[in-house]
Amino acid sequence: MTTQPISHVRLAILGSGPAGWTAAVYAARAMLEPLVISGLQPGGQLTITTDVENYPGFADPIQGPWLMEQMQLQAERMGARTLFDHVSKVDLGRRPFVIETESSGRITADALVVATGAQARWLGLESEERFKGYGVSACATCDGFFFRGKEVVVVGGGNTALEEALFLTNFASKVTLVHRRESFRGERILQDRVFANPKIEVVWNATVGEILGSGTPLKVEGVKLVDTRTGTPSVRRCDGVFVAIGHAPATELFRGQLDMKPSGYLAVKPGTSLTNIPGVFAAGDVADETYRQAVTAAGMGCMAALDAERFLAAEEAARTAA
């Protein structure tokens, strides 16, 4: 962690999830002395994940916060610097790029890796917050394995919800798909698969009003559903709740500067981390609306660091030649 004022760096990395820390490891090994600006949620989404079983290299389950801590320590051992601050504004229209932080003032950078991530959209319930990591999840790929032979509820009606429900049938004994309307928004082929799966029951015109549970440690035991037409409440027993109402990429800072997909995710040149602005690279969930896994984010962080290294080396060569 840096305690000295910083005014200029060769490479700044915005975000401290798997993409950001991996980019920092590779950039530090390339002697770029990268600065990682942690953001509002240091460690990203893995800091609210308990058991992680699908990150390569660990035979036994590991804790998400511990994994992020180890990535940070590794990056700092290599020579990366960490600034625990929040970026309030960036100006990518001039070189060096200008980064305004809330507490540390203005920092300029010759190159920038954007690894600000994405966050799952939640229902906004107090009970949902209480049970996160204890039966409430927003990632079936991450946590479905823990619900073998159990009953789960999936909330949503788009492609994400339909895909999560189908995936969970590989583990759960029953999947209840709760949607607030009377028809899905997801693709027809996914709908057909959902309707054809005997493990999936659809509850139309209902919302989750409360997640029920108790125990030490906490354990989900059911959900309170509310009929959207009549307001009638009902209780349904379950062992887990998967919220699948979409993800929101953290791209607001770059609106009007970096090209984005209609979904709001940053657009990159296929097979690279290159954005539409030379010297700005995107990695991890902020540019990945398909996979959103820690291991893919880490891989993209590696790509971004290598792309940034080549960009800065080419600039240096051009200055020397001139």
PDB file of C-alpha atoms in Angstrom:
ATOM      1  CA  MET A   1       0.000   0.000   0.000  1.00  0.00           C
ATOM      2  CA  THR A   2       1.384   3.388  -0.961  1.00  0.00           C
ATOM      3  CA  THR A   3       1.392   6.262   1.532  1.00  0.00           C
ATOM      4  CA  GLN A   4       3.383   8.718  -0.565  1.00  0.00           C
ATOM      5  CA  PRO A   5       1.611  11.281  -2.779  1.00  0.00           C
ATOM      6  CA  ILE A   6       1.568  10.172  -6.413  1.00  0.00           C
ATOM      7  CA  SER A   7       1.248  12.597  -9.304  1.00  0.00           C
ATOM      8  CA  HIS A   8       2.200  10.501 -12.335  1.00  0.00           C
ATOM      9  CA  VAL A   9       2.536   6.797 -13.198  1.00  0.00           C
ATOM     10  CA  ARG A  10       3.331   4.889 -16.341  1.00  0.00           C
ATOM     11  CA  LEU A  11       0.406   2.522 -15.827  1.00  0.00           C
ATOM     12  CA  ALA A  12      -2.671   2.937 -13.668  1.00  0.00           C
ATOM     13  CA  ILE A  13      -5.050   0.044 -13.027  1.00  0.00           C
ATOM     14  CA  LEU A  14      -8.582   0.920 -11.979  1.00  0.00           C
ATOM     15  CA  GLY A  15     -10.106  -1.898  -9.959  1.00  0.00           C
ATOM     16  CA  SER A  16      -8.818  -4.512  -7.533  1.00  0.00           C
ATOM     17  CA  GLY A  17     -10.576  -7.728  -8.478  1.00  0.00           C
ATOM     18  CA  PRO A  18      -8.954 -10.723 -10.207  1.00  0.00           C
ATOM     19  CA  ALA A  19      -8.474  -8.746 -13.444  1.00  0.00           C
ATOM     20  CA  GLY A  20      -6.874  -5.778 -11.732  1.00  0.00           C
ATOM     21  CA  TRP A  21      -4.501  -7.773  -9.548  1.00  0.00           C
ATOM     22  CA  THR A  22      -3.436 -10.069 -12.370  1.00  0.00           C
ATOM     23  CA  ALA A  23      -2.743  -7.067 -14.572  1.00  0.00           C
ATOM     24  CA  ALA A  24      -0.704  -5.639 -11.704  1.00  0.00           C
ATOM     25  CA  VAL A  25       1.368  -8.830 -11.358  1.00  0.00           C
ATOM     26  CA  TYR A  26       2.282  -8.896 -15.042  1.00  0.00           C
ATOM     27  CA  ALA A  27       2.859  -5.153 -15.273  1.00  0.00           C
ATOM     28  CA  ALA A  28       5.061  -5.158 -12.175  1.00  0.00           C
ATOM     29  CA  ARG A  29       7.138  -8.013 -13.597  1.00  0.00           C
ATOM     30  CA  ALA A  30       7.610  -5.830 -16.685  1.00  0.00           C
ATOM     31  CA  MET A  31       9.026  -3.085 -14.417  1.00  0.00           C
ATOM     32  CA  LEU A  32       6.124  -0.703 -15.131  1.00  0.00           C
ATOM     33  CA  GLU A  33       5.566   0.021 -11.412  1.00  0.00           C
ATOM     34  CA  PRO A  34       1.784  -0.052 -11.829  1.00  0.00           C
ATOM     35  CA  LEU A  35      -0.566   1.747  -9.475  1.00  0.00           C
ATOM     36  CA  VAL A  36      -3.733  -0.128  -8.539  1.00  0.00           C
ATOM     37  CA  ILE A  37      -6.568   2.163  -7.437  1.00  0.00           C
ATOM     38  CA  SER A  38      -8.830  -0.102  -5.407  1.00  0.00           C
ATOM     39  CA  GLY A  39     -12.245   1.508  -5.929  1.00  0.00           C
ATOM     40  CA  LEU A  40     -15.309   1.320  -3.684  1.00  0.00           C
ATOM     41  CA  GLN A  41     -15.196  -2.472  -3.281  1.00  0.00           C
ATOM     42  CA  PRO A  42     -11.576  -3.584  -2.867  1.00  0.00           C
ATOM     43  CA  GLY A  43     -11.292  -7.150  -4.088  1.00  0.00           C
ATOM     44  CA  GLY A  44     -14.427  -6.991  -6.205  1.00  0.00           C
ATOM     45  CA  GLN A  45     -17.277  -9.489  -6.075  1.00  0.00           C
ATOM     46  CA  LEU A  46     -15.107 -12.259  -4.612  1.00  0.00           C
ATOM     47  CA  THR A  47     -15.058 -10.400  -1.312  1.00  0.00           C
ATOM     48  CA  ILE A  48     -18.724 -11.381  -0.837  1.00  0.00           C
ATOM     49  CA  THR A  49     -18.097 -14.985  -1.897  1.00  0.00           C
ATOM     50  CA  THR A  50     -17.448 -17.591   0.760  1.00  0.00           C
ATOM     51  CA  ASP A  51     -16.307 -20.967  -0.576  1.00  0.00           C
ATOM     52  CA  VAL A  52     -14.557 -20.847  -3.957  1.00  0.00           C
ATOM     53  CA  GLU A  53     -14.107 -24.288  -5.506  1.00  0.00           C
ATOM     54  CA  ASN A  54     -13.586 -23.497  -9.184  1.00  0.00           C
ATOM     55  CA  TYR A  55     -10.429 -21.368  -9.143  1.00  0.00           C
ATOM     56  CA  PRO A  56      -7.559 -23.483 -10.536  1.00  0.00           C
ATOM     57  CA  GLY A  57      -4.714 -24.512  -8.294  1.00  0.00           C
ATOM     58  CA  PHE A  58      -6.540 -25.225  -5.048  1.00  0.00           C
ATOM     59  CA  ALA A  59      -7.579 -28.773  -4.213  1.00  0.00           C
ATOM     60  CA  ASP A  60      -9.763 -27.662  -1.305  1.00  0.00           C
ATOM     61  CA  PRO A  61     -12.316 -24.832  -1.201  1.00  0.00           C
ATOM     62  CA  ILE A  62     -10.873 -21.405  -0.465  1.00  0.00           C
ATOM     63  CA  GLN A  63     -12.444 -18.187   0.748  1.00  0.00           C
ATOM     64  CA  GLY A  64     -13.020 -15.416  -1.781  1.00  0.00           C
ATOM     65  CA  PRO A  65     -11.647 -12.610   0.433  1.00  0.00           C
ATOM     66  CA  TRP A  66      -8.536 -14.699   1.174  1.00  0.00           C
ATOM     67  CA  LEU A  67      -7.925 -15.250  -2.564  1.00  0.00           C
ATOM     68  CA  MET A  68      -8.129 -11.506  -3.213  1.00  0.00           C
ATOM     69  CA  GLU A  69      -5.783 -10.822  -0.325  1.00  0.00           C
ATOM     70  CA  GLN A  70      -3.243 -13.269  -1.740  1.00  0.00           C
ATOM     71  CA  MET A  71      -3.483 -11.694  -5.201  1.00  0.00           C
ATOM     72  CA  GLN A  72      -2.844  -8.279  -3.688  1.00  0.00           C
ATOM     73  CA  LEU A  73       0.155  -9.492  -1.697  1.00  0.00           C
ATOM     74  CA  GLN A  74       1.583 -11.178  -4.778  1.00  0.00           C
ATOM     75  CA  ALA A  75       1.187  -8.029  -6.900  1.00  0.00           C
ATOM     76  CA  GLU A  76       2.742  -5.835  -4.215  1.00  0.00           C
ATOM     77  CA  ARG A  77       5.642  -8.241  -3.753  1.00  0.00           C
ATOM     78  CA  MET A  78       6.310  -7.856  -7.475  1.00  0.00           C
ATOM     79  CA  GLY A  79       6.417  -4.090  -7.141  1.00  0.00           C
ATOM     80  CA  ALA A  80       2.853  -2.914  -7.693  1.00  0.00           C
ATOM     81  CA  ARG A  81       1.554  -0.084  -5.572  1.00  0.00           C
ATOM     82  CA  THR A  82      -1.956   0.072  -4.109  1.00  0.00           C
ATOM     83  CA  LEU A  83      -4.009   3.193  -3.531  1.00  0.00           C
ATOM     84  CA  PHE A  84      -7.184   2.701  -1.506  1.00  0.00           C
ATOM     85  CA  ASP A  85      -9.250   5.421  -3.083  1.00  0.00           C
ATOM     86  CA  HIS A  86     -12.219   5.976  -5.360  1.00  0.00           C
ATOM     87  CA  VAL A  87     -11.959   7.476  -8.836  1.00  0.00           C
ATOM     88  CA  SER A  88     -14.472  10.263  -9.346  1.00  0.00           C
ATOM     89  CA  LYS A  89     -13.546  11.321 -12.886  1.00  0.00           C
ATOM     90  CA  VAL A  90     -11.269  10.389 -15.774  1.00  0.00           C
ATOM     91  CA  ASP A  91     -10.236  12.444 -18.794  1.00  0.00           C
ATOM     92  CA  LEU A  92      -9.157  10.208 -21.668  1.00  0.00           C
ATOM     93  CA  GLY A  93      -9.165  12.985 -24.221  1.00  0.00           C
ATOM     94  CA  ARG A  94      -5.595  14.061 -23.562  1.00  0.00           C
ATOM     95  CA  ARG A  95      -2.234  12.466 -22.860  1.00  0.00           C
ATOM     96  CA  PRO A  96      -1.212  11.636 -20.269  1.00  0.00           C
ATOM     97  CA  PHE A  97      -4.626  10.500 -19.100  1.00  0.00           C
ATOM     98  CA  VAL A  98      -6.018  12.328 -16.083  1.00  0.00           C
ATOM     99  CA  ILE A  99      -7.520  10.483 -13.121  1.00  0.00           C
ATOM    100  CA  GLU A 100      -9.328  12.420 -10.408  1.00  0.00           C
ATOM    101  CA  THR A 101      -9.582  10.605  -7.066  1.00  0.00           C
ATOM    102  CA  GLU A 102     -11.725  11.521  -4.084  1.00  0.00           C
ATOM    103  CA  SER A 103      -8.952  11.613  -1.484  1.00  0.00           C
ATOM    104  CA  SER A 104      -5.611  11.639  -3.297  1.00  0.00           C
ATOM    105  CA  GLY A 105      -6.233  14.348  -5.863  1.00  0.00           C
ATOM    106  CA  ARG A 106      -5.170  14.227  -9.506  1.00  0.00           C
ATOM    107  CA  ILE A 107      -3.008  11.468 -10.964  1.00  0.00           C
ATOM    108  CA  THR A 108      -1.822  11.236 -14.550  1.00  0.00           C
ATOM    109  CA  ALA A 109      -0.969   8.028 -16.375  1.00  0.00           C
ATOM    110  CA  ASP A 110       0.663   7.111 -19.687  1.00  0.00           C
ATOM    111  CA  ALA A 111      -1.546   4.024 -19.983  1.00  0.00           C
ATOM    112  CA  LEU A 112      -4.652   2.788 -18.246  1.00  0.00           C
ATOM    113  CA  VAL A 113      -6.176  -0.618 -17.530  1.00  0.00           C
ATOM    114  CA  VAL A 114      -9.886  -0.444 -16.757  1.00  0.00           C
ATOM    115  CA  ALA A 115     -10.838  -3.358 -14.506  1.00  0.00           C
ATOM    116  CA  THR A 116     -13.747  -1.812 -12.633  1.00  0.00           C
ATOM    117  CA  GLY A 117     -15.868  -4.951 -12.910  1.00  0.00           C
ATOM    118  CA  ALA A 118     -19.598  -5.439 -12.827  1.00  0.00           C
ATOM    119  CA  GLN A 119     -22.047  -6.011 -10.044  1.00  0.00           C
ATOM    120  CA  ALA A 120     -25.051  -8.255  -9.930  1.00  0.00           C
ATOM    121  CA  ARG A 121     -28.364  -6.485  -9.655  1.00  0.00           C
ATOM    122  CA  TRP A 122     -30.015  -7.433  -6.388  1.00  0.00           C
ATOM    123  CA  LEU A 123     -33.589  -7.341  -5.162  1.00  0.00           C
ATOM    124  CA  GLY A 124     -32.796  -4.755  -2.507  1.00  0.00           C
ATOM    125  CA  LEU A 125     -34.202  -6.737   0.430  1.00  0.00           C
ATOM    126  CA  GLU A 126     -32.751  -6.509   3.917  1.00  0.00           C
ATOM    127  CA  SER A 127     -33.089 -10.269   4.270  1.00  0.00           C
ATOM    128  CA  GLU A 128     -31.272 -10.742   0.956  1.00  0.00           C
ATOM    129  CA  GLU A 129     -28.308  -8.792   2.276  1.00  0.00           C
ATOM    130  CA  ARG A 130     -28.277 -10.848   5.466  1.00  0.00           C
ATOM    131  CA  PHE A 131     -28.168 -14.185   3.640  1.00  0.00           C
ATOM    132  CA  LYS A 132     -25.608 -13.317   0.947  1.00  0.00           C
ATOM    133  CA  GLY A 133     -23.040 -16.082   1.054  1.00  0.00           C
ATOM    134  CA  TYR A 134     -25.339 -18.182   3.258  1.00  0.00           C
ATOM    135  CA  GLY A 135     -27.716 -19.476   0.616  1.00  0.00           C
ATOM    136  CA  VAL A 136     -28.256 -16.338  -1.459  1.00  0.00           C
ATOM    137  CA  SER A 137     -26.144 -16.030  -4.598  1.00  0.00           C
ATOM    138  CA  ALA A 138     -26.063 -14.268  -7.945  1.00  0.00           C
ATOM    139  CA  CYS A 139     -23.921 -16.882  -9.707  1.00  0.00           C
ATOM    140  CA  ALA A 140     -25.122 -20.427 -10.326  1.00  0.00           C
ATOM    141  CA  THR A 141     -21.829 -21.348 -11.990  1.00  0.00           C
ATOM    142  CA  CYS A 142     -19.985 -20.298  -8.836  1.00  0.00           C
ATOM    143  CA  ASP A 143     -22.273 -21.769  -6.189  1.00  0.00           C
ATOM    144  CA  GLY A 144     -24.594 -24.324  -7.789  1.00  0.00           C
ATOM    145  CA  PHE A 145     -22.352 -27.183  -6.706  1.00  0.00           C
ATOM    146  CA  PHE A 146     -23.213 -26.523  -3.062  1.00  0.00           C
ATOM    147  CA  PHE A 147     -26.895 -27.289  -3.644  1.00  0.00           C
ATOM    148  CA  ARG A 148     -26.684 -30.912  -4.724  1.00  0.00           C
ATOM    149  CA  GLY A 149     -29.946 -32.667  -3.955  1.00  0.00           C
ATOM    150  CA  LYS A 150     -31.498 -29.476  -2.561  1.00  0.00           C
ATOM    151  CA  GLU A 151     -34.357 -27.208  -3.646  1.00  0.00           C
ATOM    152  CA  VAL A 152     -33.545 -23.745  -4.955  1.00  0.00           C
ATOM    153  CA  VAL A 153     -35.391 -20.669  -6.181  1.00  0.00           C
ATOM    154  CA  VAL A 154     -34.237 -18.607  -9.157  1.00  0.00           C
ATOM    155  CA  VAL A 155     -35.568 -15.055  -9.511  1.00  0.00           C
ATOM    156  CA  GLY A 156     -35.831 -13.441 -12.953  1.00  0.00           C
ATOM    157  CA  GLY A 157     -37.243 -13.852 -16.429  1.00  0.00           C
ATOM    158  CA  GLY A 158     -34.478 -12.992 -18.893  1.00  0.00           C
ATOM    159  CA  ASN A 159     -31.769 -15.095 -20.481  1.00  0.00           C
ATOM    160  CA  THR A 160     -29.667 -15.013 -17.316  1.00  0.00           C
ATOM    161  CA  ALA A 161     -32.466 -16.455 -15.180  1.00  0.00           C
ATOM    162  CA  LEU A 162     -33.354 -19.158 -17.697  1.00  0.00           C
ATOM    163  CA  GLU A 163     -29.715 -20.195 -18.109  1.00  0.00           C
ATOM    164  CA  GLU A 164     -29.165 -20.232 -14.340  1.00  0.00           C
ATOM    165  CA  ALA A 165     -32.276 -22.358 -13.791  1.00  0.00           C
ATOM    166  CA  LEU A 166     -31.207 -24.876 -16.438  1.00  0.00           C
ATOM    167  CA  PHE A 167     -27.670 -25.053 -15.058  1.00  0.00           C
ATOM    168  CA  LEU A 168     -28.917 -25.621 -11.518  1.00  0.00           C
ATOM    169  CA  THR A 169     -30.893 -28.693 -12.574  1.00  0.00           C
ATOM    170  CA  ASN A 170     -27.501 -30.443 -12.785  1.00  0.00           C
ATOM    171  CA  PHE A 171     -27.330 -30.270  -8.985  1.00  0.00           C
ATOM    172  CA  ALA A 172     -30.636 -29.340  -7.371  1.00  0.00           C
ATOM    173  CA  SER A 173     -33.513 -31.757  -6.883  1.00  0.00           C
ATOM    174  CA  LYS A 174     -35.968 -28.989  -7.788  1.00  0.00           C
ATOM    175  CA  VAL A 175     -35.670 -25.480  -9.254  1.00  0.00           C
ATOM    176  CA  THR A 176     -38.476 -22.970  -8.834  1.00  0.00           C
ATOM    177  CA  LEU A 177     -38.268 -20.088 -11.290  1.00  0.00           C
ATOM    178  CA  VAL A 178     -40.066 -16.994  -9.989  1.00  0.00           C
ATOM    179  CA  HIS A 179     -40.977 -14.244 -12.454  1.00  0.00           C
ATOM    180  CA  ARG A 180     -42.950 -11.088 -11.803  1.00  0.00           C
ATOM    181  CA  ARG A 181     -44.744 -11.230 -15.154  1.00  0.00           C
ATOM    182  CA  GLU A 182     -46.733 -13.911 -16.967  1.00  0.00           C
ATOM    183  CA  SER A 183     -44.206 -14.451 -19.757  1.00  0.00           C
ATOM    184  CA  PHE A 184     -40.427 -14.626 -20.023  1.00  0.00           C
ATOM    185  CA  ARG A 185     -38.218 -12.087 -21.790  1.00  0.00           C
ATOM    186  CA  GLY A 186     -35.550 -14.689 -22.569  1.00  0.00           C
ATOM    187  CA  GLU A 187     -34.884 -16.354 -25.898  1.00  0.00           C
ATOM    188  CA  ARG A 188     -37.477 -18.832 -27.135  1.00  0.00           C
ATOM    189  CA  ILE A 189     -34.998 -21.719 -27.302  1.00  0.00           C
ATOM    190  CA  LEU A 190     -34.165 -21.232 -23.617  1.00  0.00           C
ATOM    191  CA  GLN A 191     -37.839 -20.993 -22.725  1.00  0.00           C
ATOM    192  CA  ASP A 192     -38.525 -24.271 -24.521  1.00  0.00           C
ATOM    193  CA  ARG A 193     -35.749 -25.969 -22.584  1.00  0.00           C
ATOM    194  CA  VAL A 194     -37.064 -24.626 -19.291  1.00  0.00           C
ATOM    195  CA  PHE A 195     -40.632 -25.769 -19.978  1.00  0.00           C
ATOM    196  CA  ALA A 196     -39.388 -29.196 -21.027  1.00  0.00           C
ATOM    197  CA  ASN A 197     -37.276 -29.772 -17.922  1.00  0.00           C
ATOM    198  CA  PRO A 198     -39.178 -31.772 -15.291  1.00  0.00           C
ATOM    199  CA  LYS A 199     -37.052 -30.368 -12.481  1.00  0.00           C
ATOM    200  CA  ILE A 200     -38.167 -26.777 -13.134  1.00  0.00           C
ATOM    201  CA  GLU A 201     -41.415 -25.288 -11.864  1.00  0.00           C
ATOM    202  CA  VAL A 202     -42.366 -21.751 -12.965  1.00  0.00           C
ATOM    203  CA  VAL A 203     -44.232 -19.398 -10.653  1.00  0.00           C
ATOM    204  CA  TRP A 204     -45.714 -16.538 -12.686  1.00  0.00           C
ATOM    205  CA  ASN A 205     -46.743 -13.067 -11.488  1.00  0.00           C
ATOM    206  CA  ALA A 206     -44.824 -13.205  -8.231  1.00  0.00           C
ATOM    207  CA  THR A 207     -42.003 -11.362  -6.514  1.00  0.00           C
ATOM    208  CA  VAL A 208     -39.834 -12.317  -3.556  1.00  0.00           C
ATOM    209  CA  GLY A 209     -40.829 -10.192  -0.588  1.00  0.00           C
ATOM    210  CA  GLU A 210     -38.536 -11.777   1.974  1.00  0.00           C
ATOM    211  CA  ILE A 211     -35.926 -14.511   2.283  1.00  0.00           C
ATOM    212  CA  LEU A 212     -36.539 -16.724   5.284  1.00  0.00           C
ATOM    213  CA  GLY A 213     -34.029 -18.621   7.377  1.00  0.00           C
ATOM    214  CA  SER A 214     -32.270 -18.985  10.701  1.00  0.00           C
ATOM    215  CA  GLY A 215     -29.470 -20.827  12.438  1.00  0.00           C
ATOM    216  CA  THR A 216     -25.804 -20.377  13.275  1.00  0.00           C
ATOM    217  CA  PRO A 217     -24.342 -20.160  10.724  1.00  0.00           C
ATOM    218  CA  LEU A 218     -27.275 -18.691   8.843  1.00  0.00           C
ATOM    219  CA  LYS A 219     -29.186 -20.948   6.494  1.00  0.00           C
ATOM    220  CA  VAL A 220     -31.907 -20.173   3.939  1.00  0.00           C
ATOM    221  CA  GLU A 221     -35.104 -22.096   4.642  1.00  0.00           C
ATOM    222  CA  GLY A 222     -37.611 -20.510   2.290  1.00  0.00           C
ATOM    223  CA  VAL A 223     -38.980 -17.422   0.557  1.00  0.00           C
ATOM    224  CA  LYS A 224     -42.045 -15.304   1.032  1.00  0.00           C
ATOM    225  CA  LEU A 225     -43.668 -14.704  -2.361  1.00  0.00           C
ATOM    226  CA  VAL A 226     -46.103 -11.919  -3.160  1.00  0.00           C
ATOM    227  CA  ASP A 227     -48.624 -12.221  -6.009  1.00  0.00           C
ATOM    228  CA  THR A 228     -48.196  -9.152  -8.229  1.00  0.00           C
ATOM    229  CA  ARG A 229     -51.891  -9.149  -9.198  1.00  0.00           C
ATOM    230  CA  THR A 230     -53.590  -9.670  -5.858  1.00  0.00           C
ATOM    231  CA  GLY A 231     -50.875  -8.936  -3.289  1.00  0.00           C
ATOM    232  CA  THR A 232     -51.507 -12.309  -1.687  1.00  0.00           C
ATOM    233  CA  PRO A 233     -48.467 -13.637   0.167  1.00  0.00           C
ATOM    234  CA  SER A 234     -47.350 -17.251   0.236  1.00  0.00           C
ATOM    235  CA  VAL A 235     -44.346 -19.163   1.565  1.00  0.00           C
ATOM    236  CA  ARG A 236     -42.289 -21.646  -0.424  1.00  0.00           C
ATOM    237  CA  ARG A 237     -39.641 -23.848   1.139  1.00  0.00           C
ATOM    238  CA  CYS A 238     -36.145 -23.830  -0.411  1.00  0.00           C
ATOM    239  CA  ASP A 239     -32.494 -24.215   0.517  1.00  0.00           C
ATOM    240  CA  GLY A 240     -31.074 -21.460  -1.669  1.00  0.00           C
ATOM    241  CA  VAL A 241     -32.011 -18.394  -3.693  1.00  0.00           C
ATOM    242  CA  PHE A 242     -30.305 -17.321  -6.904  1.00  0.00           C
ATOM    243  CA  VAL A 243     -30.983 -13.745  -7.978  1.00  0.00           C
ATOM    244  CA  ALA A 244     -30.702 -13.557 -11.765  1.00  0.00           C
ATOM    245  CA  ILE A 245     -32.003 -10.150 -12.787  1.00  0.00           C
ATOM    246  CA  GLY A 246     -28.879  -9.059 -14.632  1.00  0.00           C
ATOM    247  CA  HIS A 247     -25.527  -7.384 -14.038  1.00  0.00           C
ATOM    248  CA  ALA A 248     -24.532  -3.734 -14.211  1.00  0.00           C
ATOM    249  CA  PRO A 249     -20.979  -3.023 -15.454  1.00  0.00           C
ATOM    250  CA  ALA A 250     -19.160  -0.213 -13.666  1.00  0.00           C
ATOM    251  CA  THR A 251     -18.695   1.929 -16.767  1.00  0.00           C
ATOM    252  CA  GLU A 252     -20.371   5.217 -15.875  1.00  0.00           C
ATOM    253  CA  LEU A 253     -16.980   6.966 -15.556  1.00  0.00           C
ATOM    254  CA  PHE A 254     -16.204   6.215 -19.196  1.00  0.00           C
ATOM    255  CA  ARG A 255     -19.517   7.071 -20.807  1.00  0.00           C
ATOM    256  CA  GLY A 256     -18.952   9.300 -23.827  1.00  0.00           C
ATOM    257  CA  GLN A 257     -15.243   8.439 -23.893  1.00  0.00           C
ATOM    258  CA  LEU A 258     -14.947   4.688 -24.425  1.00  0.00           C
ATOM    259  CA  ASP A 259     -17.053   2.701 -26.882  1.00  0.00           C
ATOM    260  CA  MET A 260     -19.622   0.504 -25.207  1.00  0.00           C
ATOM    261  CA  LYS A 261     -21.916  -2.303 -26.198  1.00  0.00           C
ATOM    262  CA  PRO A 262     -25.683  -1.697 -25.993  1.00  0.00           C
ATOM    263  CA  SER A 263     -25.579  -3.538 -22.662  1.00  0.00           C
ATOM    264  CA  GLY A 264     -23.161  -0.973 -21.220  1.00  0.00           C
ATOM    265  CA  TYR A 265     -20.109  -3.249 -21.186  1.00  0.00           C
ATOM    266  CA  LEU A 266     -16.905  -1.824 -22.650  1.00  0.00           C
ATOM    267  CA  ALA A 267     -16.211  -2.798 -26.249  1.00  0.00           C
ATOM    268  CA  VAL A 268     -12.772  -4.197 -27.031  1.00  0.00           C
ATOM    269  CA  LYS A 269     -11.119  -5.331 -30.237  1.00  0.00           C
ATOM    270  CA  PRO A 270     -11.812  -9.106 -30.497  1.00  0.00           C
ATOM    271  CA  GLY A 271      -9.052 -11.212 -29.032  1.00  0.00           C
ATOM    272  CA  THR A 272      -7.431  -8.261 -27.260  1.00  0.00           C
ATOM    273  CA  SER A 273      -8.023  -5.820 -24.419  1.00  0.00           C
ATOM    274  CA  LEU A 274      -7.774  -2.784 -26.722  1.00  0.00           C
ATOM    275  CA  THR A 275     -10.488  -0.142 -26.453  1.00  0.00           C
ATOM    276  CA  ASN A 276     -11.164   2.610 -29.009  1.00  0.00           C
ATOM    277  CA  ILE A 277      -8.621   4.880 -27.283  1.00  0.00           C
ATOM    278  CA  PRO A 278      -4.941   3.925 -27.740  1.00  0.00           C
ATOM    279  CA  GLY A 279      -3.360   3.322 -24.369  1.00  0.00           C
ATOM    280  CA  VAL A 280      -6.599   2.357 -22.630  1.00  0.00           C
ATOM    281  CA  PHE A 281      -7.234  -1.339 -22.050  1.00  0.00           C
ATOM    282  CA  ALA A 282     -10.223  -3.137 -20.550  1.00  0.00           C
ATOM    283  CA  ALA A 283     -10.149  -6.388 -18.582  1.00  0.00           C
ATOM    284  CA  GLY A 284     -12.492  -8.565 -16.581  1.00  0.00           C
ATOM    285  CA  ASP A 285     -16.203  -8.265 -15.995  1.00  0.00           C
ATOM    286  CA  VAL A 286     -16.319  -4.665 -17.171  1.00  0.00           C
ATOM    287  CA  ALA A 287     -15.822  -5.980 -20.716  1.00  0.00           C
ATOM    288  CA  ASP A 288     -17.157  -9.531 -20.316  1.00  0.00           C
ATOM    289  CA  GLU A 289     -20.927  -9.928 -20.376  1.00  0.00           C
ATOM    290  CA  THR A 290     -20.787 -13.654 -21.152  1.00  0.00           C
ATOM    291  CA  TYR A 291     -18.598 -15.537 -18.661  1.00  0.00           C
ATOM    292  CA  ARG A 292     -18.020 -13.265 -15.639  1.00  0.00           C
ATOM    293  CA  GLN A 293     -15.785 -15.742 -13.809  1.00  0.00           C
ATOM    294  CA  ALA A 294     -12.764 -15.014 -11.643  1.00  0.00           C
ATOM    295  CA  VAL A 295     -10.501 -17.150 -13.817  1.00  0.00           C
ATOM    296  CA  THR A 296     -11.566 -15.469 -17.071  1.00  0.00           C
ATOM    297  CA  ALA A 297     -11.163 -12.059 -15.443  1.00  0.00           C
ATOM    298  CA  ALA A 298      -7.646 -12.998 -14.378  1.00  0.00           C
ATOM    299  CA  GLY A 299      -6.826 -14.117 -17.919  1.00  0.00           C
ATOM    300  CA  MET A 300      -8.088 -10.829 -19.315  1.00  0.00           C
ATOM    301  CA  GLY A 301      -6.002  -8.961 -16.742  1.00  0.00           C
ATOM    302  CA  CYS A 302      -2.933 -10.750 -18.071  1.00  0.00           C
ATOM    303  CA  MET A 303      -3.878  -9.753 -21.631  1.00  0.00           C
ATOM    304  CA  ALA A 304      -4.364  -6.117 -20.638  1.00  0.00           C
ATOM    305  CA  ALA A 305      -0.977  -5.904 -18.925  1.00  0.00           C
ATOM    306  CA  LEU A 306       0.805  -7.431 -21.913  1.00  0.00           C
ATOM    307  CA  ASP A 307      -1.035  -5.116 -24.297  1.00  0.00           C
ATOM    308  CA  ALA A 308      -0.140  -2.126 -22.115  1.00  0.00           C
ATOM    309  CA  GLU A 309       3.508  -3.175 -21.939  1.00  0.00           C
ATOM    310  CA  ARG A 310       3.719  -3.407 -25.735  1.00  0.00           C
ATOM    311  CA  PHE A 311       1.964  -0.073 -26.155  1.00  0.00           C
ATOM    312  CA  LEU A 312       4.354   1.724 -23.790  1.00  0.00           C
ATOM    313  CA  ALA A 313       7.392   0.033 -25.315  1.00  0.00           C
ATOM    314  CA  ALA A 314       6.303   1.140 -28.817  1.00  0.00           C
ATOM    315  CA  GLU A 315       5.835   4.705 -27.584  1.00  0.00           C
ATOM    316  CA  GLU A 316       9.283   4.694 -25.986  1.00  0.00           C
ATOM    317  CA  ALA A 317      10.843   3.338 -29.185  1.00  0.00           C
ATOM    318  CA  ALA A 318       9.135   6.046 -31.236  1.00  0.00           C
ATOM    319  CA  ARG A 319      10.400   8.785 -28.904  1.00  0.00           C
ATOM    320  CA  THR A 320      13.948   7.375 -29.045  1.00  0.00           C
ATOM    321  CA  ALA A 321      13.860   7.192 -32.838  1.00  0.00           C
ATOM    322  CA  ALA A 322      12.677  10.792 -33.054  1.00  0.00           C
TER     323      ALA A 322
END
